[in-house]
Coordinates of C-alpha atoms and ligand atoms in Angstrom, one line a residue:
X1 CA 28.9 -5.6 8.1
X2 CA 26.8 -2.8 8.4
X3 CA 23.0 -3.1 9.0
X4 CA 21.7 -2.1 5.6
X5 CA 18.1 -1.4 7.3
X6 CA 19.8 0.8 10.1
X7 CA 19.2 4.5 9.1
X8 CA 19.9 7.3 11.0
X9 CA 16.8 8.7 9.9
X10 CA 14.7 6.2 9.6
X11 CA 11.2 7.3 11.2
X12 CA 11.0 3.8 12.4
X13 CA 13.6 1.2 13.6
X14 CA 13.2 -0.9 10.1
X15 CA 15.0 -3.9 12.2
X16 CA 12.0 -4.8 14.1
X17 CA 9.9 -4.9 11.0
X18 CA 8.8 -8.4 10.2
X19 CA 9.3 -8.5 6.4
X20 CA 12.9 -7.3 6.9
X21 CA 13.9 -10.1 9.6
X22 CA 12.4 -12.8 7.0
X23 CA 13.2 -11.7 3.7
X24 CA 15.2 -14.6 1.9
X25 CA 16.5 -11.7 -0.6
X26 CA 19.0 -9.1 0.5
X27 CA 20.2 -7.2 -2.8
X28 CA 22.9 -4.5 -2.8
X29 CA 22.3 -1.7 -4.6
X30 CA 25.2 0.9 -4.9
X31 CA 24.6 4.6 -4.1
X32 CA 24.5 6.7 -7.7
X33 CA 28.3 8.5 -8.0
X34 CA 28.5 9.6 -11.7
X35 CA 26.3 11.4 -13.7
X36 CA 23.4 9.7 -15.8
X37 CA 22.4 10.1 -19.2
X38 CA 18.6 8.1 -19.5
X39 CA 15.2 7.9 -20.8
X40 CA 13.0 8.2 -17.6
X41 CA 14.2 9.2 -14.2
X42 CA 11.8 7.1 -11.1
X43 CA 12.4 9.0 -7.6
X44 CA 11.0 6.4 -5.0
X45 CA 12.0 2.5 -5.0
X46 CA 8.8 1.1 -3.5
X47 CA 5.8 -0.6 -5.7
X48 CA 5.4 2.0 -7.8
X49 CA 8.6 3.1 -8.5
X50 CA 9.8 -0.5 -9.2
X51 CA 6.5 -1.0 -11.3
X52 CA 6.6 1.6 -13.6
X53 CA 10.3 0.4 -13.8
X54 CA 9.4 -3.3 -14.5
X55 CA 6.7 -1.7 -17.1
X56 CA 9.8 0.5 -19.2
X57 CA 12.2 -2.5 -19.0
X58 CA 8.8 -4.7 -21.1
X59 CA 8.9 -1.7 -23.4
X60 CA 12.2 -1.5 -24.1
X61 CA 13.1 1.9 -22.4
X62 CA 16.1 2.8 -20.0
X63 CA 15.2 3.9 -16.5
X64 CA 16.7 4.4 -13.2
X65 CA 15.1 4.2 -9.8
X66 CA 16.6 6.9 -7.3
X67 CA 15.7 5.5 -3.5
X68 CA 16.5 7.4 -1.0
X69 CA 17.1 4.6 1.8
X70 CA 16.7 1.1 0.3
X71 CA 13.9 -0.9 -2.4
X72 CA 10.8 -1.1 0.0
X73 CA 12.5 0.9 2.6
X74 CA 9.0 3.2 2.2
X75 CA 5.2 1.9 3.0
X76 CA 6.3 -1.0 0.3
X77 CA 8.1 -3.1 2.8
X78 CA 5.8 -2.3 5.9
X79 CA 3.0 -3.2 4.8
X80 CA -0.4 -5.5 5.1
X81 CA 0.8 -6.8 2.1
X82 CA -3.0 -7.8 1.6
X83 CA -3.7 -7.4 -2.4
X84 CA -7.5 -6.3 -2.3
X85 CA -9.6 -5.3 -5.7
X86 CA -12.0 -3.3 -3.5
X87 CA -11.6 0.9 -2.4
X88 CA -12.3 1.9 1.1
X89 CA -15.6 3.0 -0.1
X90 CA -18.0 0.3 -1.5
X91 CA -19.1 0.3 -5.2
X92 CA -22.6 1.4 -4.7
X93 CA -21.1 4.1 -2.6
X94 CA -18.7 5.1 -5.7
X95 CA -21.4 5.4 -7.7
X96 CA -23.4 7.5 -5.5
X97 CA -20.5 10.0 -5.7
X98 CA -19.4 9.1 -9.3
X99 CA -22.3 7.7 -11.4
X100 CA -22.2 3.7 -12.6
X101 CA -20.0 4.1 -15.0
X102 CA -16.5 5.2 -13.0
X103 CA -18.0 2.7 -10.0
X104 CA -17.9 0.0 -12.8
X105 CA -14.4 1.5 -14.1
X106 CA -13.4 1.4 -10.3
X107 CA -14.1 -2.5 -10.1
X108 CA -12.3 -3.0 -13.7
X109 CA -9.5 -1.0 -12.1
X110 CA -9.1 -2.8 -9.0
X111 CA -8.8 -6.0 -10.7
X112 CA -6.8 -4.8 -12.8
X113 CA -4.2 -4.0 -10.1
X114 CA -4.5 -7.6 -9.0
X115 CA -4.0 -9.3 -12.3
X116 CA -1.2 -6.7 -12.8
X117 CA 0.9 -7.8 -9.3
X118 CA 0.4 -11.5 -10.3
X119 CA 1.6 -10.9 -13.9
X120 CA 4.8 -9.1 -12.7
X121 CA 5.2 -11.9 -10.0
X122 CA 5.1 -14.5 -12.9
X123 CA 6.5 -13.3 -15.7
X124 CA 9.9 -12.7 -13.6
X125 CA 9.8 -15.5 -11.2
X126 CA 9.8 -13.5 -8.5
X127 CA 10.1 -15.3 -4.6
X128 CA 7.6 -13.1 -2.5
X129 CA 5.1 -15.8 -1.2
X130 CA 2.1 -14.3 -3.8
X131 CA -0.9 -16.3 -3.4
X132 CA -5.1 -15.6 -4.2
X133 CA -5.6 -16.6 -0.4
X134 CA -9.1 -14.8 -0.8
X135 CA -9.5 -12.1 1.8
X136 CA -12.1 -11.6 4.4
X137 CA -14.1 -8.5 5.1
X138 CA -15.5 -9.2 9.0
X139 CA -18.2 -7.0 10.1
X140 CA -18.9 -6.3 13.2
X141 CA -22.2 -3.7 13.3
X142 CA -26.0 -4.1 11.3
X143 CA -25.3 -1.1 9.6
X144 CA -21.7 -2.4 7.7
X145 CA -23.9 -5.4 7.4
X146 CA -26.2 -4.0 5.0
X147 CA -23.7 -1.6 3.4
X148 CA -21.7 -5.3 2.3
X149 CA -25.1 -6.9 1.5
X150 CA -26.0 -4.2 -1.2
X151 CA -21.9 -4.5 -2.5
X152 CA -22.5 -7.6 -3.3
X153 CA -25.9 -7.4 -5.2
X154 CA -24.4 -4.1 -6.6
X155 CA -21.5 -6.2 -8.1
X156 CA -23.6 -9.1 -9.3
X157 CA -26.1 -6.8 -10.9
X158 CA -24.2 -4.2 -12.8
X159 CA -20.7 -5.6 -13.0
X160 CA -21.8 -9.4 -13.7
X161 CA -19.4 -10.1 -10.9
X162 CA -20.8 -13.0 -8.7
X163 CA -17.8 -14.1 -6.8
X164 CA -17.6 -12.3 -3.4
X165 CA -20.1 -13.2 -1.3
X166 CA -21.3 -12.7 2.7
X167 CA -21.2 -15.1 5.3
X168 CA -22.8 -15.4 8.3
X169 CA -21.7 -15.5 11.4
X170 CA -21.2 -19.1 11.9
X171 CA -18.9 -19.6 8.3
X172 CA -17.3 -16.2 9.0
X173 CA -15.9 -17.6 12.9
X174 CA -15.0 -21.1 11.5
X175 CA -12.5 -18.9 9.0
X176 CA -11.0 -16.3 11.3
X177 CA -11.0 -18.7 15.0
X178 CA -13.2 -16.2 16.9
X179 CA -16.8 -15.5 17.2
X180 CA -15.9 -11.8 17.3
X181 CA -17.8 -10.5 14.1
X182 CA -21.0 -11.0 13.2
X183 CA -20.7 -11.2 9.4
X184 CA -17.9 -11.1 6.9
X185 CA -17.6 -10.3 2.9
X186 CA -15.8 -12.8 1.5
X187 CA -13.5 -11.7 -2.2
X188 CA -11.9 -15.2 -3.4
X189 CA -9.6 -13.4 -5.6
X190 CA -8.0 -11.4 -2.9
X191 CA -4.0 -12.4 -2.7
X192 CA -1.3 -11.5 -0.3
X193 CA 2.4 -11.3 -0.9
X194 CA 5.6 -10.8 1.3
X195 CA 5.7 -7.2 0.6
X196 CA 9.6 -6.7 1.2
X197 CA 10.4 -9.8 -0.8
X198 CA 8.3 -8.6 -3.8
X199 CA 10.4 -5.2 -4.4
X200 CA 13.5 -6.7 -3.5
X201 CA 12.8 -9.4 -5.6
X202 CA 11.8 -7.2 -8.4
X203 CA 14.5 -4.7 -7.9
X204 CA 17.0 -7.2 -8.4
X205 CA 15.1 -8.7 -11.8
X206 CA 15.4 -4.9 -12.9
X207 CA 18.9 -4.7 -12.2
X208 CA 19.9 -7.9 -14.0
X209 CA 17.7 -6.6 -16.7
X210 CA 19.9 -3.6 -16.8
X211 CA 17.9 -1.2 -15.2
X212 CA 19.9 1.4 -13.1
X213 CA 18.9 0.7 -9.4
X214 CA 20.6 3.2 -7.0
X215 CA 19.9 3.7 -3.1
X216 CA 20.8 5.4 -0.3
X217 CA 20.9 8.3 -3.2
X218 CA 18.1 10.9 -2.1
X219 CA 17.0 13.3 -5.2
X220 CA 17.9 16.7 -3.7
X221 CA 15.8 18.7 -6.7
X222 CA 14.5 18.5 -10.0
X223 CA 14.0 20.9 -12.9
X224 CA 12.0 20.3 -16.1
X225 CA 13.3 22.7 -19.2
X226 CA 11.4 22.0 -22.6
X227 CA 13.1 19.1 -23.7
X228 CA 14.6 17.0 -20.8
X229 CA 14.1 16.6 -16.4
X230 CA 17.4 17.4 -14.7
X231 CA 17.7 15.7 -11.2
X232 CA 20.4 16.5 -8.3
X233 CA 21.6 14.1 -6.0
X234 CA 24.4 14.0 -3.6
X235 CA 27.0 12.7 -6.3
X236 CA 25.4 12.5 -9.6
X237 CA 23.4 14.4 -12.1
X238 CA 20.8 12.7 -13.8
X239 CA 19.9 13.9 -17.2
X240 CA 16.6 12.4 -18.4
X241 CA 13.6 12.9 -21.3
X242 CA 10.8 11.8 -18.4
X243 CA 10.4 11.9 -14.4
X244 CA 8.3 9.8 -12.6
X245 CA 7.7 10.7 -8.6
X246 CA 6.7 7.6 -6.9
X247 CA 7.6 9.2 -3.3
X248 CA 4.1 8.6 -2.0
X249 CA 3.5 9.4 1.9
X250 CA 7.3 9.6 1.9
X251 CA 7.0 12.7 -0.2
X252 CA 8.2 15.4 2.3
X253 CA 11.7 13.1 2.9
X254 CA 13.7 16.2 0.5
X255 CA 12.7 19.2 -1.1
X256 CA 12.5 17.4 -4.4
X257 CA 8.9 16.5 -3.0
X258 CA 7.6 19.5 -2.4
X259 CA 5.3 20.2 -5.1
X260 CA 3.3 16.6 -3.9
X261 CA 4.0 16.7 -0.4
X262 CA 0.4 18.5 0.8
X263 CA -1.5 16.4 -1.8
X264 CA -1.8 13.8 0.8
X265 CA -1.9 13.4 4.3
X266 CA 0.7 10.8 5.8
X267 CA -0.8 8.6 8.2
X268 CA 1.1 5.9 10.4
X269 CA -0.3 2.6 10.4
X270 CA 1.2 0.0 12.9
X271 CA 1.9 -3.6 13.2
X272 CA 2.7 -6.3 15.2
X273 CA 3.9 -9.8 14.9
X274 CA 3.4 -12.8 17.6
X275 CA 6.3 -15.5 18.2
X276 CA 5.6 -18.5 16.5
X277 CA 2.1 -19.8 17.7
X278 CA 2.2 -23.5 19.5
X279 CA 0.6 -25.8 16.6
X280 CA -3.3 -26.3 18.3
X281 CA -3.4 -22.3 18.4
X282 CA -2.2 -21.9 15.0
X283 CA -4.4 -24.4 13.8
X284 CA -7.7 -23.0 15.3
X285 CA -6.6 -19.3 13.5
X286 CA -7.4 -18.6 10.0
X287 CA -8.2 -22.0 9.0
X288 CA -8.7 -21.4 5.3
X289 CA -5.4 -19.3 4.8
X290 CA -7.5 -16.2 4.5
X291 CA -6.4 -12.5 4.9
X292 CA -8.7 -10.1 6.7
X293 CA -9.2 -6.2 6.9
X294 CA -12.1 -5.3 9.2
X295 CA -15.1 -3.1 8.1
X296 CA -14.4 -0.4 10.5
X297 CA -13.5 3.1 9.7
X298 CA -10.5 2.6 11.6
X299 CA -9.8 -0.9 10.6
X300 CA -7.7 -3.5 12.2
X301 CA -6.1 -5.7 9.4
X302 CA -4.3 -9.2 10.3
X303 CA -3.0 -12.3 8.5
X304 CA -1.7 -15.7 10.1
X305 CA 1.9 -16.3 8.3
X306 CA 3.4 -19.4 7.3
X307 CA 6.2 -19.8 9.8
X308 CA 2.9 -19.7 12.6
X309 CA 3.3 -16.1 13.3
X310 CA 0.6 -13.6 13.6
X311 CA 0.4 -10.5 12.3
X312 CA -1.7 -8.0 13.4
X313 CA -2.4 -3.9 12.1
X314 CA -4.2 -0.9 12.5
X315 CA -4.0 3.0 13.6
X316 CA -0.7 4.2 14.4
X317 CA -1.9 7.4 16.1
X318 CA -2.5 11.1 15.0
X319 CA 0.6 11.6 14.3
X320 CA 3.6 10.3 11.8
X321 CA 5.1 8.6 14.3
X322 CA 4.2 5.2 16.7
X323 CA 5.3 4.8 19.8
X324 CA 4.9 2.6 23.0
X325 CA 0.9 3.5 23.8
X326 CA 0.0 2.6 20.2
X327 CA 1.6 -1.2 20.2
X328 CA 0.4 -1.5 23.9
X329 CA -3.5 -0.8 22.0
X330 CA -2.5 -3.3 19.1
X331 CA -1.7 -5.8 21.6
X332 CA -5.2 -4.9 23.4
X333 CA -7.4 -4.8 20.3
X334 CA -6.0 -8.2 19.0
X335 CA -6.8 -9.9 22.6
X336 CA -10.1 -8.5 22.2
X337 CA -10.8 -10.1 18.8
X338 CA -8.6 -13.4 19.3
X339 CA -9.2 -14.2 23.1
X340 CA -6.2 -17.1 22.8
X341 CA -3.5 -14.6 21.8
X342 CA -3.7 -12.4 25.1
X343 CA -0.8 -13.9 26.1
X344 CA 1.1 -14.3 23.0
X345 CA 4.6 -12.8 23.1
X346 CA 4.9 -9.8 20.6
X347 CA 8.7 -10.4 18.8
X348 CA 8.1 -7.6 15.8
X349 CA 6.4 -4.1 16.2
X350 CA 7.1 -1.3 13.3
X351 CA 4.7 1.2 11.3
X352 CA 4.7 3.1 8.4
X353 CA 3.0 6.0 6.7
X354 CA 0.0 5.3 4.7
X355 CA -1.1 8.4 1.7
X356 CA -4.5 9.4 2.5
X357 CA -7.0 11.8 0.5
X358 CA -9.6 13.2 0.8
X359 CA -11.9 11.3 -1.2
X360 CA -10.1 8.0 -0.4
X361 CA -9.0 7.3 -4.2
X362 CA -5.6 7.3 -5.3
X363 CA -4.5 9.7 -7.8
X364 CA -2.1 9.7 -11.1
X365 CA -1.5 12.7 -13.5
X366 CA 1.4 15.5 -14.3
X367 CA 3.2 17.9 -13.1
X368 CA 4.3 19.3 -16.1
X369 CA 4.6 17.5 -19.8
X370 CA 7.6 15.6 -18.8
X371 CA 7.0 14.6 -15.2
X372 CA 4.3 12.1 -14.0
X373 CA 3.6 11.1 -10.7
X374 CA 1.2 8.4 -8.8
X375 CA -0.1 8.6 -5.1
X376 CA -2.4 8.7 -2.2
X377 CA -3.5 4.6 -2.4
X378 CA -5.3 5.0 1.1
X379 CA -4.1 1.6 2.1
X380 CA -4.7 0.3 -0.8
X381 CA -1.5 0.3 -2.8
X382 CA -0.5 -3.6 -2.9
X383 CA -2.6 -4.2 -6.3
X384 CA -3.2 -0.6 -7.2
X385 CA 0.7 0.6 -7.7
X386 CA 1.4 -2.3 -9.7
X387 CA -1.2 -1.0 -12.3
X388 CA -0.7 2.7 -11.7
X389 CA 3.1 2.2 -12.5
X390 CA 2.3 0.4 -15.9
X391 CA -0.2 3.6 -16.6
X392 CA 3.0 5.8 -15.5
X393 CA 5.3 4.3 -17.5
X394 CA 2.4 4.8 -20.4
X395 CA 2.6 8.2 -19.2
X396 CA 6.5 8.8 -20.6
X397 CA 5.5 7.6 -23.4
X398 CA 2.5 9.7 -24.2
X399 CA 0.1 7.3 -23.9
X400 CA -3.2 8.9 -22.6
X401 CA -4.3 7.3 -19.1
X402 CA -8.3 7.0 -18.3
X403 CA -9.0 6.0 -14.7
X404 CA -12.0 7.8 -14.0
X405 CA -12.0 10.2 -11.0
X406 CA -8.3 8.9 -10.5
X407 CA -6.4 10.5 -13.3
X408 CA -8.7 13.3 -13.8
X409 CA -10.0 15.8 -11.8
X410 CA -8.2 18.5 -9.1
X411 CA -5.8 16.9 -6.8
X412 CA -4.8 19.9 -5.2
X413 CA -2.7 20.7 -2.1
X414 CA -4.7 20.3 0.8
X415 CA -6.6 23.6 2.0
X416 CA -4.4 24.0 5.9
X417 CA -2.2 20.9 5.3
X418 CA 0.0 22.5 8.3
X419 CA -3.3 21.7 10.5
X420 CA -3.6 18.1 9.4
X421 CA -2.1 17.0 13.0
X422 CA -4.9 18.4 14.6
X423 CA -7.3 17.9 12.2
X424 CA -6.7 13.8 12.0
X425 CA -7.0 13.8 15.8
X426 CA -10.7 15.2 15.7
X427 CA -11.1 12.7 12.5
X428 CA -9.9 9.8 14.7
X429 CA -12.0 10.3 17.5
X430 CA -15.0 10.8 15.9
X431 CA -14.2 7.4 13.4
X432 CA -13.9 5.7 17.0
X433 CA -16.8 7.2 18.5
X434 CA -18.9 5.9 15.7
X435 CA -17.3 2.6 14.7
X436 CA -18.1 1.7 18.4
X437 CA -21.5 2.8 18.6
X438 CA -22.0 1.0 15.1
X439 CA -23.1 4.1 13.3
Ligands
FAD508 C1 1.6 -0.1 7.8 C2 1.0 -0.1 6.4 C3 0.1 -1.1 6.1 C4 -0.4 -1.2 4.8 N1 -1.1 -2.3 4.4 C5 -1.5 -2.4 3.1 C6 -2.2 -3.6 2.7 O1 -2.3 -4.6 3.4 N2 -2.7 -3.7 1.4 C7 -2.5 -2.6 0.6 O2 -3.0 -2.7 -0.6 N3 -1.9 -1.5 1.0 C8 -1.3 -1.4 2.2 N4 -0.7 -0.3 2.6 C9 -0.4 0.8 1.6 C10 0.8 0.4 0.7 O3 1.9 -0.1 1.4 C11 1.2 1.6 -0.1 O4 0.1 2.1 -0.9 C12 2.3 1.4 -1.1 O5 3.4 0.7 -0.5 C13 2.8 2.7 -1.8 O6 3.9 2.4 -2.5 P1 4.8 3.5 -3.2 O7 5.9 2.9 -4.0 O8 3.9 4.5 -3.9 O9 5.4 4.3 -1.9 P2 6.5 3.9 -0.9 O10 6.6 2.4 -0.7 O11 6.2 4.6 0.4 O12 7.8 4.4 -1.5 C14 8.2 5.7 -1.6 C15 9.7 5.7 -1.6 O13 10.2 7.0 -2.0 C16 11.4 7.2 -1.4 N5 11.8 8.6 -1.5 C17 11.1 9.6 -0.9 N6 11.7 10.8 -1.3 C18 12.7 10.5 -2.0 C19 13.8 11.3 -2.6 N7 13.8 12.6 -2.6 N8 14.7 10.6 -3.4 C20 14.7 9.3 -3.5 N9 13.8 8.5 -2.9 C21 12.8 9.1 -2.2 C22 11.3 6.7 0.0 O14 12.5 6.4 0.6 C23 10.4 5.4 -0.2 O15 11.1 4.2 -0.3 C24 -0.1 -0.2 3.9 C25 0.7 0.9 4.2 C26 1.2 0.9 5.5 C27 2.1 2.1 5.8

């Protein structure tokens, strides 16, 4: 049988990737080979695509997801899967840049996203491991200390939002198993999921729902006329009243993505996974069954899974691709933090492409009257997608969508996007420079 995760142009060997070698789903989903009549047209089958799916099939509508590859073959199913209500930037920081209102939107929003993924994983059973293991901020510098500090009087004071709170060194290394960091933030609502299991999972509710699921079927173009979005794939047309692009980092796979494609700049995030820890190690790591993303610019994410494996993330390099020297610093950076696995064997190693921007919010809005499209999550697309697929599918059917800075505003293509290469390297370097000298 053929290795549904072997693609000739996969930018990563999807074999290696943890989630795939552990998923307890598998689901076949034919290539598209007639032509298709149907309310909304999704092109990308990761979380948002399979959101704003699940979010039509509540309402009643047709759909079908066009995937290129396979459901979560994108960032969806390489991921953290770390579901975190918080931004990159901190709320007092949003509202230095937005005002309090849109930073108290913001923290609506990004619960929101939370309470969305858990609905969608209980309302249709779905078997993806989600759980509110609360998540861990550590800090490792006096300046990211204070920056968390004033978070979490920021949230207590204008949001009435008393739940995450710092700890101090001695709490935040009994949690993690390392005296590493010399603080941590600490958001008890924070969940984690098995990110493959969760769109295969929900791809296949969608499916028996009688939602059209097609891989290996790339969109080749679209065209919007007045009254209906005409797709082209390799053997079927799809005729449809409403497109959604859910294509993400992934954006630049076809031409059909080219209107998106420089909204964003793809950038490869890496992970790693241990062999199976002996039961003293295991035991010492993580100890309340928290998830952790680092404060740094350039952060280093991990998680201890249940079958005693560890998995570990961060940077994949300046460019879209990872290669030997970038695991080889994964390896080195987690030895650094967690002493006792310097000698842990590494069994998984695979990357993906996370959507940045330039203000490090995601973005939703139109292309047109009858296309919609959602992007650029920063690494922060677990929770987010799941809501900005419900506001998509809102979208198609003309229901307005407020989020703030995230559905309004210029999202333009990026000023040089041909220079981004470059351009990230200098960013990189000078994220290291002053993560290390704590600035
Ligand atoms: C390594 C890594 C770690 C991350 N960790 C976390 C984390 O812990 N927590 C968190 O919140 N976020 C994390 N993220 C971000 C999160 O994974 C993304 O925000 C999210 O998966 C985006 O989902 P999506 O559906 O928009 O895009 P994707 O999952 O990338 O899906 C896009 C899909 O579109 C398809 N496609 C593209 N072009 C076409 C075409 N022409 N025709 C048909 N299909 C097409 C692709 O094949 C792909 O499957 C991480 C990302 C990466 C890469």
């Amino acid at each position: 049988m053929p290795d549904r995760f072997d693609y000739a142009n996969a930018p990563t060997r999807p074999r290696q990737v943890y989630w795939a070698a552990t998923t307890r789903h598998d689901p076949l989903f034919p290539p598209l080979k007639a032509d298709l009549d149907i309310d909304v047209a999704i092109i990308g089958g990761g979380f948002t695509g399979l959101a704003a799916a699940w979010h039509l099939m509540k309402a009643g509508r047709r759909c079908v997801v066009l995937e290129a590859n396979q459901v979560g073959w994108g960032a969806s199913g390489r991921n953290g899967g770390m579901a975190v209500p918080r931004y990159k930037l901190t709320f007092p920081e949003l509202e230095r840049k937005y005002g309090r209102d849109t930073a108290l939107l913001m923290h609506r929003i990004a619960h929101e996203g939370l309470d969305t993924l858990e609905r969608i994983v209980i309302d249709s059973k779905l078997a993806c491991g989600f759980k509110r293991h609360g998540h861990l901020t550590p800090i490792q510098n006096a300046v990211d200390v204070a920056r968390f500090e004033a978070d979490v009087r920021w949230l207590a004071e204008h949001a009435g939002d008393a739940a995450p709170r710092m700890l101090d060194a001695g709490e935040t290394a009994a949690r993690l198993g390392t005296g590493f960091y010399r603080a941590a933030y600490f958001e008890p609502r924070g969940g984690g999921i098995h990110p493959l299991e969760y769109c295969q999972a929900l791809a296949a509710v969608l499916a028996v729902r009688g939602m059209h699921i097609h891989c290996a079927t790339p969109v080749q173009s679209w065209r919007a006329t007045a009254d209906e979005v005409l797709l082209q794939t390799a053997h079927g047309r799809v005729k449809a009243r409403e497109l959604i692009i859910a294509t993400n980092a992934y954006s630049d796979l076809t031409a059909s993505g080219n209107a998106l494609k420089r909204r964003v700049v793809p950038v490869a995030s890496a992970l790693i996974a241990t062999a199976p820890l002996p039961e003293p190690l295991r035991a010492s790591l993580m100890a309340k069954g928290n998830l952790a993303t680092d404060a740094k610019r350039l952060t280093n994410y991990y998680r201890l899974m249940p079958d005693g494996r560890f998995v570990f993330g961060g940077r994949g390099g300046a460019s879209t691709r990872a290669g030997d020297g970038v695991y080889r610093r994964l390896a080195r950076d987690m030895a650094h933090i967690f002493p006792a696995l310097a000698e842990a064997p590494i069994e998984h190693r695979w990357y993906g492409l996370v959507a940045a921007t330039l203000d490090f919010l995601p973005r939703i809005g139109r292309l047109g009257p009858r296309v919609a499209y959602a992007m650029g999550y920063n690494g922060r697309g677990v929770a987010l997608a799941a809501l900005l697929g419900g506001r998509l599918a809102g979208m198609t059917m003309q229901q307005n969508v407020n989020l703030g800075p995230i559905s309004e505003g210029a999202f333009a293509p990026i000023p040089f996007h041909a220079l981004r290469v470059p351009a990230k390297q200098v960013a990189i370097s000078w994220m290291q420079l002053r993560d290390r000298l704590g600035l």
